[in-house]
Coordinates of C-alpha atoms in Angstrom, one line a residue:
X1 CA -1.3 -86.4 23.1
X2 CA -1.3 -82.5 23.9
X3 CA 1.1 -81.4 27.0
X4 CA -1.7 -80.1 29.8
X5 CA -0.8 -77.5 32.7
X6 CA -2.3 -78.5 35.1
X7 CA -0.2 -77.8 38.0
X8 CA 0.3 -74.5 36.0
X9 CA -3.4 -74.1 36.4
X10 CA -3.0 -75.2 40.1
X11 CA -0.7 -72.1 41.1
X12 CA -2.3 -70.2 39.4
X13 CA -4.5 -71.5 42.3
X14 CA -3.3 -71.2 45.1
X15 CA -1.4 -68.0 43.9
X16 CA -4.8 -66.0 43.6
X17 CA -6.3 -67.4 47.2
X18 CA -3.4 -66.2 48.8
X19 CA -4.3 -62.9 47.1
X20 CA -7.9 -62.5 47.6
X21 CA -9.1 -65.1 50.3
X22 CA -5.8 -63.6 52.8
X23 CA -8.1 -62.1 55.9
X24 CA -9.8 -66.3 56.1
X25 CA -6.6 -68.1 55.8
X26 CA -5.7 -65.7 59.1
X27 CA -7.9 -66.0 60.0
X28 CA -7.8 -69.6 60.9
X29 CA -4.8 -69.8 61.2
X30 CA -5.5 -67.7 64.2
X31 CA -7.8 -70.2 65.9
X32 CA -7.0 -72.6 65.4
X33 CA -4.0 -71.1 66.6
X34 CA -5.0 -70.3 69.6
X35 CA -6.2 -73.5 69.9
X36 CA -3.0 -75.7 69.8
X37 CA -1.3 -73.5 72.1
X38 CA -4.6 -73.7 75.2
X39 CA -4.1 -76.5 75.0
X40 CA -0.7 -77.2 75.1
X41 CA 0.2 -75.6 77.2
X42 CA -2.4 -77.6 80.1
X43 CA -0.3 -80.9 78.8
X44 CA 3.2 -78.8 79.9
X45 CA 2.0 -77.0 82.9
X46 CA 2.7 -79.8 85.1
X47 CA 5.9 -81.8 86.0
X48 CA 5.5 -85.1 83.3
X49 CA 5.9 -86.7 85.9
X50 CA 3.3 -85.3 86.8
X51 CA 1.2 -85.0 83.1
X52 CA 2.8 -89.3 82.8
X53 CA 0.5 -89.7 86.6
X54 CA -2.4 -88.2 84.8
X55 CA -2.4 -89.9 81.4
X56 CA -1.6 -93.2 84.2
X57 CA -4.9 -92.5 85.9
X58 CA -7.3 -92.5 82.6
X59 CA -5.5 -95.2 81.8
X60 CA -6.3 -97.4 84.5
X61 CA -9.8 -95.9 85.1
X62 CA -10.5 -96.7 80.9
X63 CA -8.1 -100.4 80.9
X64 CA -7.1 -101.3 84.2
X65 CA -4.4 -101.2 86.5
X66 CA -1.6 -103.4 84.5
X67 CA -2.5 -99.9 81.7
X68 CA -2.4 -97.5 83.5
X69 CA 1.3 -99.0 84.9
X70 CA 3.0 -99.6 81.7
X71 CA 1.5 -95.9 80.4
X72 CA 3.7 -94.2 83.4
X73 CA 6.1 -96.0 83.6
X74 CA 6.0 -95.7 78.9
X75 CA 5.6 -92.6 79.6
X76 CA 8.0 -92.0 81.6
X77 CA 11.2 -93.8 79.6
X78 CA 9.6 -90.2 76.5
X79 CA 10.7 -87.9 79.6
X80 CA 14.7 -90.1 80.4
X81 CA 14.9 -89.0 76.6
X82 CA 14.5 -85.8 77.3
X83 CA 11.6 -85.8 74.7
X84 CA 9.0 -84.7 76.6
X85 CA 8.3 -81.2 75.4
X86 CA 7.8 -82.4 72.0
X87 CA 5.6 -85.1 73.2
X88 CA 3.0 -83.3 73.9
X89 CA 3.0 -80.5 71.0
X90 CA 2.7 -83.5 68.9
X91 CA 0.0 -85.2 71.8
X92 CA -1.8 -81.0 71.0
X93 CA -1.4 -81.6 67.4
X94 CA -3.5 -84.5 66.6
X95 CA -5.8 -83.5 69.4
X96 CA -7.3 -80.7 67.9
X97 CA -7.0 -82.4 64.1
X98 CA -8.4 -85.0 65.1
X99 CA -11.0 -83.0 67.0
X100 CA -11.4 -81.1 64.7
X101 CA -11.8 -83.9 61.8
X102 CA -14.6 -85.2 63.6
X103 CA -16.3 -82.4 63.9
X104 CA -16.7 -82.1 60.1
X105 CA -15.8 -86.1 60.1
X106 CA -19.2 -87.2 61.5
X107 CA -21.6 -84.6 61.0
X108 CA -20.4 -85.3 56.6
X109 CA -21.1 -89.5 58.3
X110 CA -24.1 -89.2 59.4
X111 CA -25.1 -86.8 56.9
X112 CA -24.2 -89.0 53.0
X113 CA -26.1 -92.3 55.8
X114 CA -28.9 -90.5 55.2
X115 CA -29.2 -88.9 51.0
X116 CA -26.9 -91.4 48.9
X117 CA -27.1 -88.8 46.6
X118 CA -24.8 -87.7 49.0
X119 CA -23.1 -91.0 49.9
X120 CA -22.8 -90.5 45.8
X121 CA -20.9 -87.7 46.0
X122 CA -18.7 -87.5 48.8
X123 CA -17.0 -91.1 47.9
X124 CA -14.9 -90.5 45.0
X125 CA -14.2 -87.0 47.5
X126 CA -12.3 -88.9 50.1
X127 CA -11.0 -91.6 47.1
X128 CA -8.8 -88.0 46.4
X129 CA -8.1 -87.3 50.0
X130 CA -6.8 -91.3 51.1
X131 CA -4.9 -92.1 48.1
X132 CA -3.1 -88.8 48.1
X133 CA 0.8 -88.6 49.4
X134 CA 0.0 -87.1 52.8
X135 CA 3.7 -84.7 51.3
X136 CA 1.5 -83.3 49.0
X137 CA -1.4 -82.3 51.3
X138 CA 1.6 -79.7 53.2
X139 CA 2.9 -77.5 50.2
X140 CA -0.8 -75.6 49.6
X141 CA -0.2 -75.8 53.6
X142 CA 3.2 -74.7 54.0
X143 CA 2.0 -71.7 51.1
X144 CA -1.4 -70.9 52.4
X145 CA 0.1 -70.5 56.4
X146 CA 3.5 -70.7 56.7
X147 CA 5.1 -73.0 58.9
X148 CA 4.7 -73.6 62.0
X149 CA 1.7 -76.1 63.5
X150 CA -1.4 -74.1 61.1
X151 CA 0.0 -75.8 58.0
X152 CA 0.3 -79.1 60.4
X153 CA -3.5 -79.7 61.5
X154 CA -4.9 -78.3 58.2
X155 CA -3.2 -81.1 56.3
X156 CA -3.7 -83.9 59.3
X157 CA -7.9 -82.9 58.9
X158 CA -7.3 -84.0 54.9
X159 CA -6.0 -86.6 55.2
X160 CA -7.3 -88.1 58.4
X161 CA -10.7 -87.2 57.9
X162 CA -11.9 -90.6 55.0
X163 CA -11.9 -93.1 57.5
X164 CA -14.0 -90.6 60.1
X165 CA -16.8 -90.2 57.7
X166 CA -16.7 -93.9 55.9
X167 CA -16.8 -95.6 59.5
X168 CA -19.8 -93.4 60.4
X169 CA -21.8 -93.6 58.0
X170 CA -21.0 -97.3 58.1
X171 CA -22.2 -98.0 61.1
X172 CA -25.7 -96.1 61.2
X173 CA -26.6 -98.4 57.4
X174 CA -25.1 -101.1 60.3
X175 CA -28.8 -100.6 61.9
X176 CA -30.9 -102.8 61.4
X177 CA -33.9 -101.3 58.9
X178 CA -36.3 -102.7 61.6
X179 CA -35.3 -101.2 64.3
X180 CA -35.4 -97.3 62.9
X181 CA -38.6 -99.7 61.0
X182 CA -40.5 -99.4 64.9
X183 CA -39.1 -96.4 66.0
X184 CA -40.7 -94.3 63.3
X185 CA -43.7 -97.1 63.7
X186 CA -44.4 -94.9 67.6
X187 CA -44.1 -91.3 66.4
X188 CA -40.3 -91.2 67.4
X189 CA -39.2 -88.0 65.1
X190 CA -36.7 -88.1 62.5
X191 CA -33.9 -86.3 64.3
X192 CA -34.9 -88.4 67.5
X193 CA -34.6 -91.8 66.1
X194 CA -30.8 -90.4 64.5
X195 CA -29.7 -89.2 68.8
X196 CA -32.0 -92.1 70.1
X197 CA -31.9 -95.4 67.9
X198 CA -29.0 -94.7 65.2
X199 CA -25.8 -93.2 67.0
X200 CA -26.6 -95.9 70.0
X201 CA -26.1 -98.6 68.0
X202 CA -23.2 -97.1 65.5
X203 CA -21.6 -96.1 68.6
X204 CA -19.3 -99.5 68.1
X205 CA -17.9 -98.6 64.6
X206 CA -18.3 -94.8 65.1
X207 CA -15.7 -95.9 67.8
X208 CA -13.2 -97.7 65.5
X209 CA -13.6 -94.4 63.0
X210 CA -12.1 -92.2 65.9
X211 CA -9.6 -95.2 66.8
X212 CA -8.3 -95.3 62.8
X213 CA -8.8 -91.1 62.9
X214 CA -6.4 -90.6 65.5
X215 CA -4.2 -93.0 64.8
X216 CA -3.7 -91.4 61.0
X217 CA -3.1 -87.8 62.8
X218 CA -0.1 -88.8 64.7
X219 CA 1.1 -90.8 61.4
X220 CA 0.6 -87.3 59.6
X221 CA 1.9 -85.0 62.2
X222 CA 4.8 -86.2 62.2
X223 CA 5.1 -85.8 58.2
X224 CA 4.6 -82.3 59.1
X225 CA 7.3 -81.7 60.9
X226 CA 8.9 -81.5 57.7
X227 CA 7.4 -78.1 57.7
X228 CA 8.0 -76.2 60.6
X229 CA 5.7 -78.3 62.9
X230 CA 7.6 -78.6 66.0
X231 CA 6.6 -81.6 68.2
X232 CA 9.1 -85.7 67.9
X233 CA 8.2 -85.1 63.7
X234 CA 10.7 -82.9 63.5
X235 CA 12.8 -84.7 65.9
X236 CA 12.9 -87.7 63.7
X237 CA 13.1 -85.3 60.3
X238 CA 16.2 -84.0 62.1
X239 CA 17.5 -88.0 62.7
X240 CA 17.0 -88.8 59.3
X241 CA 18.8 -85.6 57.9
X242 CA 21.6 -86.0 60.4
X243 CA 21.3 -90.0 59.9
X244 CA 21.6 -89.7 64.0
X245 CA 21.2 -93.4 64.4
X246 CA 20.7 -92.4 68.5
X247 CA 18.3 -89.8 68.3
X248 CA 16.0 -91.4 65.9
X249 CA 15.6 -94.7 67.6
X250 CA 14.9 -92.6 70.8
X251 CA 12.5 -90.1 68.7
X252 CA 11.1 -93.0 66.9
X253 CA 10.3 -94.8 69.8
X254 CA 8.3 -92.1 71.8
X255 CA 5.8 -91.5 68.5
X256 CA 4.9 -95.7 69.3
X257 CA 4.2 -95.3 72.6
X258 CA 2.8 -92.4 72.0
X259 CA 0.8 -94.1 69.8
X260 CA 0.3 -98.2 71.4
X261 CA -1.3 -95.5 74.3
X262 CA -3.7 -93.3 72.2
X263 CA -4.6 -97.2 70.2
X264 CA -6.0 -98.5 73.9
X265 CA -6.8 -95.7 74.9
X266 CA -9.8 -94.9 72.1
X267 CA -11.0 -98.8 71.7
X268 CA -11.0 -98.5 75.7
X269 CA -13.3 -95.0 75.8
X270 CA -15.7 -97.2 73.5
X271 CA -16.9 -99.8 76.3
X272 CA -17.0 -96.5 78.5
X273 CA -19.7 -94.7 76.1
X274 CA -21.0 -97.6 73.7
X275 CA -23.9 -99.9 76.0
X276 CA -23.7 -102.4 74.1
X277 CA -19.4 -101.9 75.1
X278 CA -20.0 -101.3 78.4
X279 CA -22.9 -105.1 78.1
X280 CA -19.9 -106.8 77.0
X281 CA -16.9 -105.3 79.5
X282 CA -19.8 -106.5 82.1
X283 CA -19.3 -110.1 80.7
X284 CA -15.6 -110.9 80.3
X285 CA -15.3 -109.7 84.1
X286 CA -17.6 -111.8 84.9
X287 CA -15.7 -114.5 83.1
X288 CA -12.2 -113.4 83.6
X289 CA -9.9 -116.1 85.0
X290 CA -6.6 -114.6 86.4
X291 CA -6.2 -111.7 88.7
X292 CA -8.9 -109.2 89.8
X293 CA -6.2 -106.9 91.1
X294 CA -4.3 -106.3 87.5
X295 CA -8.6 -105.8 85.4
X296 CA -9.9 -104.0 88.2
X297 CA -10.6 -100.0 87.2
X298 CA -12.0 -97.5 89.7
X299 CA -15.5 -96.0 88.8
X300 CA -15.8 -92.6 87.0
X301 CA -15.6 -90.5 90.4
X302 CA -12.9 -92.1 91.8
X303 CA -10.7 -92.0 89.3
X304 CA -12.3 -87.7 88.1
X305 CA -10.6 -87.2 91.8
X306 CA -7.7 -88.8 91.0
X307 CA -7.0 -87.2 88.6
X308 CA -8.2 -83.1 90.1
X309 CA -5.6 -83.7 92.4
X310 CA -2.9 -84.9 90.7
X311 CA -3.8 -81.2 88.8
X312 CA -4.6 -79.0 91.6
X313 CA -0.7 -80.4 92.5
X314 CA 0.1 -79.4 89.0
X315 CA -1.3 -75.9 89.4
X316 CA 0.3 -75.7 92.3
X317 CA 3.7 -77.0 91.6
X318 CA 3.8 -74.2 88.7
X319 CA 2.3 -71.5 90.8
X320 CA 5.4 -72.0 92.4
X321 CA 8.1 -72.3 89.9
X322 CA 6.7 -69.2 87.9
X323 CA 7.3 -66.9 90.8
X324 CA 10.4 -68.0 91.5
X325 CA 11.2 -67.4 87.5
X326 CA 10.9 -63.5 88.1
X327 CA 13.6 -63.1 90.7
X328 CA 15.8 -65.0 87.6
X329 CA 13.7 -62.8 84.8
X330 CA 14.0 -59.1 86.3
X331 CA 17.2 -59.9 87.2
X332 CA 18.6 -60.0 84.0
X333 CA 20.4 -57.7 81.5
X334 CA 21.6 -57.7 78.0
X335 CA 21.8 -55.8 75.0
X336 CA 18.9 -58.2 73.5
X337 CA 16.7 -57.3 76.5
X338 CA 15.2 -60.5 76.3
X339 CA 13.6 -60.2 72.5
X340 CA 13.1 -62.8 70.5
X341 CA 14.6 -63.6 67.0
X342 CA 13.9 -66.9 64.8
X343 CA 16.9 -68.3 63.0
X344 CA 16.4 -70.7 60.5
X345 CA 18.2 -73.2 58.4
X346 CA 18.1 -76.2 56.2
X347 CA 20.9 -79.5 57.8
X348 CA 24.5 -78.1 54.9
X349 CA 27.0 -78.1 57.3
X350 CA 28.3 -74.4 57.2
X351 CA 24.8 -73.4 57.8
X352 CA 25.2 -76.0 61.3
X353 CA 27.4 -73.9 62.2
X354 CA 27.0 -70.9 62.0
X355 CA 23.6 -70.3 62.6
X356 CA 24.3 -72.0 65.8
X357 CA 27.4 -70.0 66.7
X358 CA 24.5 -66.9 65.9
X359 CA 22.6 -68.2 68.7
X360 CA 25.2 -68.5 70.9
X361 CA 26.4 -65.0 70.6
X362 CA 23.0 -63.5 70.7
X363 CA 22.1 -65.5 73.3
X364 CA 25.2 -63.9 75.9
X365 CA 24.5 -60.9 74.4
X366 CA 20.6 -61.0 76.1
X367 CA 18.4 -62.1 73.9
X368 CA 16.6 -65.1 73.0
X369 CA 17.7 -67.4 69.5
X370 CA 15.7 -69.4 68.3
X371 CA 16.7 -72.2 65.7
X372 CA 14.8 -74.6 63.5
X373 CA 15.9 -76.7 60.2
X374 CA 13.6 -76.3 57.7
X375 CA 14.7 -77.1 53.9
X376 CA 15.3 -74.2 51.4
X377 CA 11.9 -74.1 50.2
X378 CA 9.7 -74.5 53.1
X379 CA 12.4 -71.7 55.0
X380 CA 12.5 -69.4 52.2
X381 CA 8.3 -69.1 52.2
X382 CA 9.2 -68.5 55.9
X383 CA 11.6 -65.2 55.5
X384 CA 9.0 -64.5 53.0
X385 CA 5.9 -64.5 55.1
X386 CA 8.2 -63.0 58.6
X387 CA 7.5 -66.5 60.8
X388 CA 11.4 -66.8 60.4
X389 CA 14.0 -63.9 60.7
X390 CA 17.2 -64.8 59.4
X391 CA 19.4 -67.6 57.4
X392 CA 23.3 -67.8 57.5
X393 CA 23.7 -69.8 53.9
X394 CA 21.5 -68.4 51.4
X395 CA 24.3 -68.8 48.8
X396 CA 24.6 -66.6 45.9
X397 CA 23.9 -65.4 42.8
X398 CA 22.9 -69.6 41.3
X399 CA 22.3 -72.4 43.9
X400 CA 19.1 -70.0 45.7
X401 CA 18.5 -67.6 42.4
X402 CA 15.3 -69.3 42.2
X403 CA 13.8 -68.4 45.9
X404 CA 15.8 -64.3 45.8
X405 CA 13.7 -64.9 42.3
X406 CA 10.5 -65.2 43.9
X407 CA 10.6 -63.7 46.7
X408 CA 13.1 -61.0 46.5
X409 CA 11.2 -58.3 46.9
X410 CA 9.7 -60.1 49.9
X411 CA 13.0 -60.4 51.8
X412 CA 16.6 -58.0 52.8
X413 CA 20.2 -58.7 51.8
X414 CA 21.8 -59.1 55.0
X415 CA 25.6 -58.9 53.6
X416 CA 28.3 -61.8 52.5
X417 CA 30.0 -63.1 55.5
X418 CA 32.1 -66.1 52.8
X419 CA 33.1 -66.4 49.8
X420 CA 34.0 -67.2 48.0
X421 CA 32.6 -70.4 47.5
X422 CA 32.3 -73.8 45.0
X423 CA 30.7 -76.2 43.7
X424 CA 31.3 -79.3 41.8
X425 CA 31.2 -83.7 42.0
X426 CA 34.1 -85.4 43.6
X427 CA 35.3 -88.7 43.5
X428 CA 36.9 -90.9 46.1
X429 CA 41.0 -90.0 45.4
X430 CA 41.3 -94.4 44.8
X431 CA 38.8 -93.6 41.8
X432 CA 41.6 -93.7 38.5
X433 CA 41.8 -92.1 35.2
X434 CA 38.3 -89.6 36.1
X435 CA 39.9 -87.0 36.8
X436 CA 37.3 -84.6 35.0
X437 CA 33.7 -83.9 33.9
X438 CA 35.0 -85.0 30.6
X439 CA 36.2 -88.6 32.6
X440 CA 32.6 -89.9 33.6
X441 CA 31.2 -89.9 29.9
X442 CA 30.5 -94.2 29.2
X443 CA 32.1 -94.9 32.1
X444 CA 28.6 -94.8 33.9
X445 CA 28.8 -99.1 34.8
X446 CA 31.5 -98.2 37.7
X447 CA 29.4 -96.0 39.3
X448 CA 26.6 -97.6 38.9
X449 CA 25.4 -95.4 36.7
X450 CA 24.8 -93.7 39.2
X451 CA 25.0 -89.7 41.2
X452 CA 24.4 -89.6 44.8
X453 CA 23.4 -85.8 45.3
X454 CA 22.1 -83.9 48.4
X455 CA 17.7 -83.1 49.0
X456 CA 16.1 -81.9 46.1
X457 CA 14.5 -78.2 47.3
X458 CA 18.7 -76.7 46.3
X459 CA 19.6 -75.2 43.5
X460 CA 22.6 -76.7 42.6
X461 CA 20.7 -80.4 42.4
X462 CA 19.0 -77.4 39.9
X463 CA 22.1 -76.7 37.9
X464 CA 23.6 -80.4 37.6
X465 CA 20.2 -80.7 36.3
X466 CA 19.3 -78.6 34.0
X467 CA 22.3 -77.4 33.2
X468 CA 26.0 -80.0 33.9
X469 CA 24.6 -83.2 33.0
X470 CA 23.7 -82.0 29.2
X471 CA 26.9 -80.6 28.8
X472 CA 28.8 -83.3 29.5
X473 CA 26.6 -85.6 28.4
X474 CA 25.4 -87.2 30.5
X475 CA 21.8 -87.4 30.6
X476 CA 21.3 -90.6 30.2
X477 CA 23.9 -92.7 31.2
X478 CA 24.1 -91.4 34.4
X479 CA 21.1 -91.3 37.8
X480 CA 21.2 -88.5 39.9
X481 CA 19.7 -89.5 42.7
X482 CA 17.8 -87.2 45.4
X483 CA 18.2 -87.7 49.2
X484 CA 19.1 -85.8 51.8
X485 CA 23.2 -84.4 52.7
X486 CA 24.3 -86.3 55.8
X487 CA 22.7 -89.7 53.6
X488 CA 24.8 -88.5 50.9
X489 CA 27.6 -88.5 52.9
X490 CA 26.8 -91.4 54.3
X491 CA 26.9 -93.3 51.3
X492 CA 30.2 -91.6 50.5
X493 CA 32.0 -92.8 54.1
X494 CA 30.1 -97.0 53.0
X495 CA 31.9 -95.9 50.0
X496 CA 35.2 -95.5 51.0
X497 CA 34.8 -97.8 54.0
X498 CA 34.6 -100.5 51.3
X499 CA 36.7 -98.5 48.8
X500 CA 34.4 -98.3 46.0
X501 CA 34.0 -95.9 42.8
X502 CA 31.7 -93.1 44.0
X503 CA 30.2 -90.1 42.0
X504 CA 29.2 -87.4 44.3
X505 CA 27.9 -84.2 45.0
X506 CA 30.4 -81.8 47.3
X507 CA 31.1 -77.6 47.8
X508 CA 34.3 -76.1 49.0
X509 CA 34.3 -74.9 51.3
X510 CA 33.5 -78.7 53.2
X511 CA 34.9 -81.4 56.4
X512 CA 34.4 -83.8 53.9
X513 CA 37.1 -82.6 51.5
X514 CA 39.7 -82.8 55.3
X515 CA 37.9 -86.0 56.1
X516 CA 38.6 -88.0 52.9
X517 CA 41.3 -88.0 50.5
X518 CA 38.6 -87.0 47.7
X519 CA 39.2 -85.3 44.0
X520 CA 37.2 -83.0 43.3
X521 CA 36.3 -83.3 39.1
X522 CA 37.5 -80.1 37.4
X523 CA 35.1 -78.7 34.7
X524 CA 36.4 -77.3 31.9
X525 CA 33.2 -76.2 30.0
X526 CA 32.8 -73.9 33.4
X527 CA 29.3 -75.9 34.4
X528 CA 29.3 -74.8 37.1
X529 CA 29.9 -71.2 36.9
X530 CA 31.5 -69.1 38.9
X531 CA 31.7 -69.2 42.5
X532 CA 29.2 -68.2 45.4
X533 CA 29.5 -65.5 47.9
X534 CA 27.1 -67.6 51.4
X535 CA 25.0 -64.0 52.6
X536 CA 22.7 -64.3 55.6
X537 CA 19.0 -63.3 53.9
X538 CA 15.9 -61.9 56.0
X539 CA 12.7 -61.3 56.4
X540 CA 11.8 -58.5 55.1
X541 CA 12.1 -55.5 58.4
X542 CA 14.7 -57.0 59.5
X543 CA 17.1 -54.5 59.7
X544 CA 13.7 -51.9 61.5
X545 CA 13.2 -55.1 64.4
X546 CA 16.4 -55.7 64.7
X547 CA 19.0 -52.6 63.9
X548 CA 22.1 -54.1 66.0
X549 CA 21.1 -57.2 65.2
X550 CA 21.7 -56.1 61.6
X551 CA 24.2 -54.0 61.9
X552 CA 26.7 -56.8 63.8
X553 CA 25.6 -59.1 60.4
X554 CA 26.5 -57.2 57.9
X555 CA 30.7 -56.3 59.6
X556 CA 30.3 -61.2 59.9
X557 CA 33.2 -62.4 58.1
X558 CA 34.5 -66.0 58.5
X559 CA 38.2 -67.3 56.5
X560 CA 37.8 -70.6 55.0
X561 CA 40.6 -71.3 58.9
X562 CA 37.4 -70.3 61.3
X563 CA 34.7 -71.6 59.1
X564 CA 36.8 -75.2 59.1
X565 CA 37.2 -75.4 62.6
X566 CA 34.0 -74.6 63.7
X567 CA 32.6 -77.7 61.8
X568 CA 35.1 -80.3 62.9
X569 CA 35.2 -79.3 66.5
X570 CA 30.9 -79.4 65.7
X571 CA 31.4 -82.9 64.5
X572 CA 33.4 -84.2 67.1
X573 CA 30.9 -83.0 69.7
X574 CA 28.3 -85.7 68.3
X575 CA 24.7 -85.6 67.1
X576 CA 22.6 -83.4 69.0
X577 CA 25.5 -81.3 70.2
X578 CA 26.0 -77.9 68.4
X579 CA 25.1 -75.5 70.3
X580 CA 27.7 -76.7 72.9
X581 CA 30.0 -77.8 71.1
X582 CA 29.5 -74.0 68.6
X583 CA 29.8 -72.9 72.5
X584 CA 32.6 -74.7 73.4
X585 CA 34.6 -73.7 70.1
X586 CA 33.7 -69.7 70.9
X587 CA 35.6 -70.3 74.7
X588 CA 38.3 -71.6 72.7
X589 CA 38.8 -67.8 70.6
X590 CA 38.8 -65.4 73.5
X591 CA 37.6 -61.9 71.9
X592 CA 35.7 -62.8 69.0
X593 CA 31.6 -62.0 70.6
X594 CA 33.5 -59.1 70.8
X595 CA 34.0 -58.7 67.5
X596 CA 31.3 -60.8 65.6
X597 CA 28.7 -58.3 68.7
X598 CA 30.8 -55.8 68.9
X599 CA 29.0 -53.1 72.3
X600 CA 29.8 -49.7 72.9
X601 CA 30.2 -48.2 76.4

């Protein structure tokens, strides 16, 4: 059967849309970002415990005293993890995405319930939306809106909409037809029949759909962290890529707490807004046994008063805090004058080391650098679209060639700071008779038939699959397993501790060569190509916006010894302390900051 180039057609369509409808995407981005920023500002304004108290009062109103106490305890636990701002960011994404989804889903569900033709058209569309892997929605989102909360929100709306439409349609269709006929017989208009008969009776089913929308939105928001949406999704993603068990447990538990809170609150909301729900609630309260105080639910007026009081306290504290901050900001000075600069990196060790080194350098020169981890693809896209300012780990001319070919005219090369490098496959030294890539031929059983690789989007993986494997006749005998840099290193560590044979991708410089006794497999055919240089790549107008920093970066160089010692310091510092570890390393090298970022008197 002839090859159907559906992927190429899709890419052509996306390119056309980018060229001709950029104004529409900008408008959508402005509206959605404004809504997200507004909700996040409200949630972030109070101190964490005050906001937890407000959310606990809502739980008290909806489910009772015990639920309020447990909600406060759970949210306080999130704050104790140091993840409060990430949690409010995730909650903001969920609330905005859910609101947009329901504004679209409920009318569509009503329309489908009243027209079988519309229902027939929507059904396959909803099937595709619901079964398509959630990661796929991030690709056009990043292409149209760059990184940040917007692509995550748009992808979340698409992913979460099907249950909202389906449950609304189901609820209305389940309303007894005789009731609808009776309303019509008494002269009720179709509009009043919908609003006064069908929707009130369908509300329990619709609220179940609302619950599903919110739960799916929360699950998708975490995935959207891979595209720079921030929040707990970014924390979970960072923990996974760094094999940070502690960070993964804490950020994962924070997601669970948010999920339980949202699930229980949306479930209880049905009992407050639905006539059938209020009737069931009253009946349950009349027949319930046990301590009544734990089931006590305040009236709406009492709960509202509690929320208002806490909000006023939070507002007063926020005003006082802002007033205090004004003096400290006014008293501050520096070369950067508080100018913000966005540093991106992907989880490669030299990228982590150089990025956090520069974060400390720029802060000490008066700038306000923001650091964000992304995969190579989204990071280069963000640089090309001006959503990110600079990254320090572009391996050229081979590894990241595909990104420069695609975005080269929208990027600026700020110079080389390290080189030459090398790419290689490596094995532990205890693996005998394997010293060259040629020696791998016919020995796949020894290594379980696999080569452990890194991120599939890395240029190194493209070179390995497209050239190295074929050059040495390894195609079909070995499977190249894509993972992440940290996963590859964890697998290498596990194999070495068990004295098991393993072959992995690696590169020089890398701290693993100092920690483990490894062999670089020789490449007599030169399939990997020549050694590369590590460049700093900025957005197109970086030098115009940050002229002093651009000059510093162009003159920046690190020796192999300095880079290795910085990487070791960050490794020894532990997960989550990269910035502090880089700061200690910088302090241990007096005079280095003046060499990296000189300030003329």
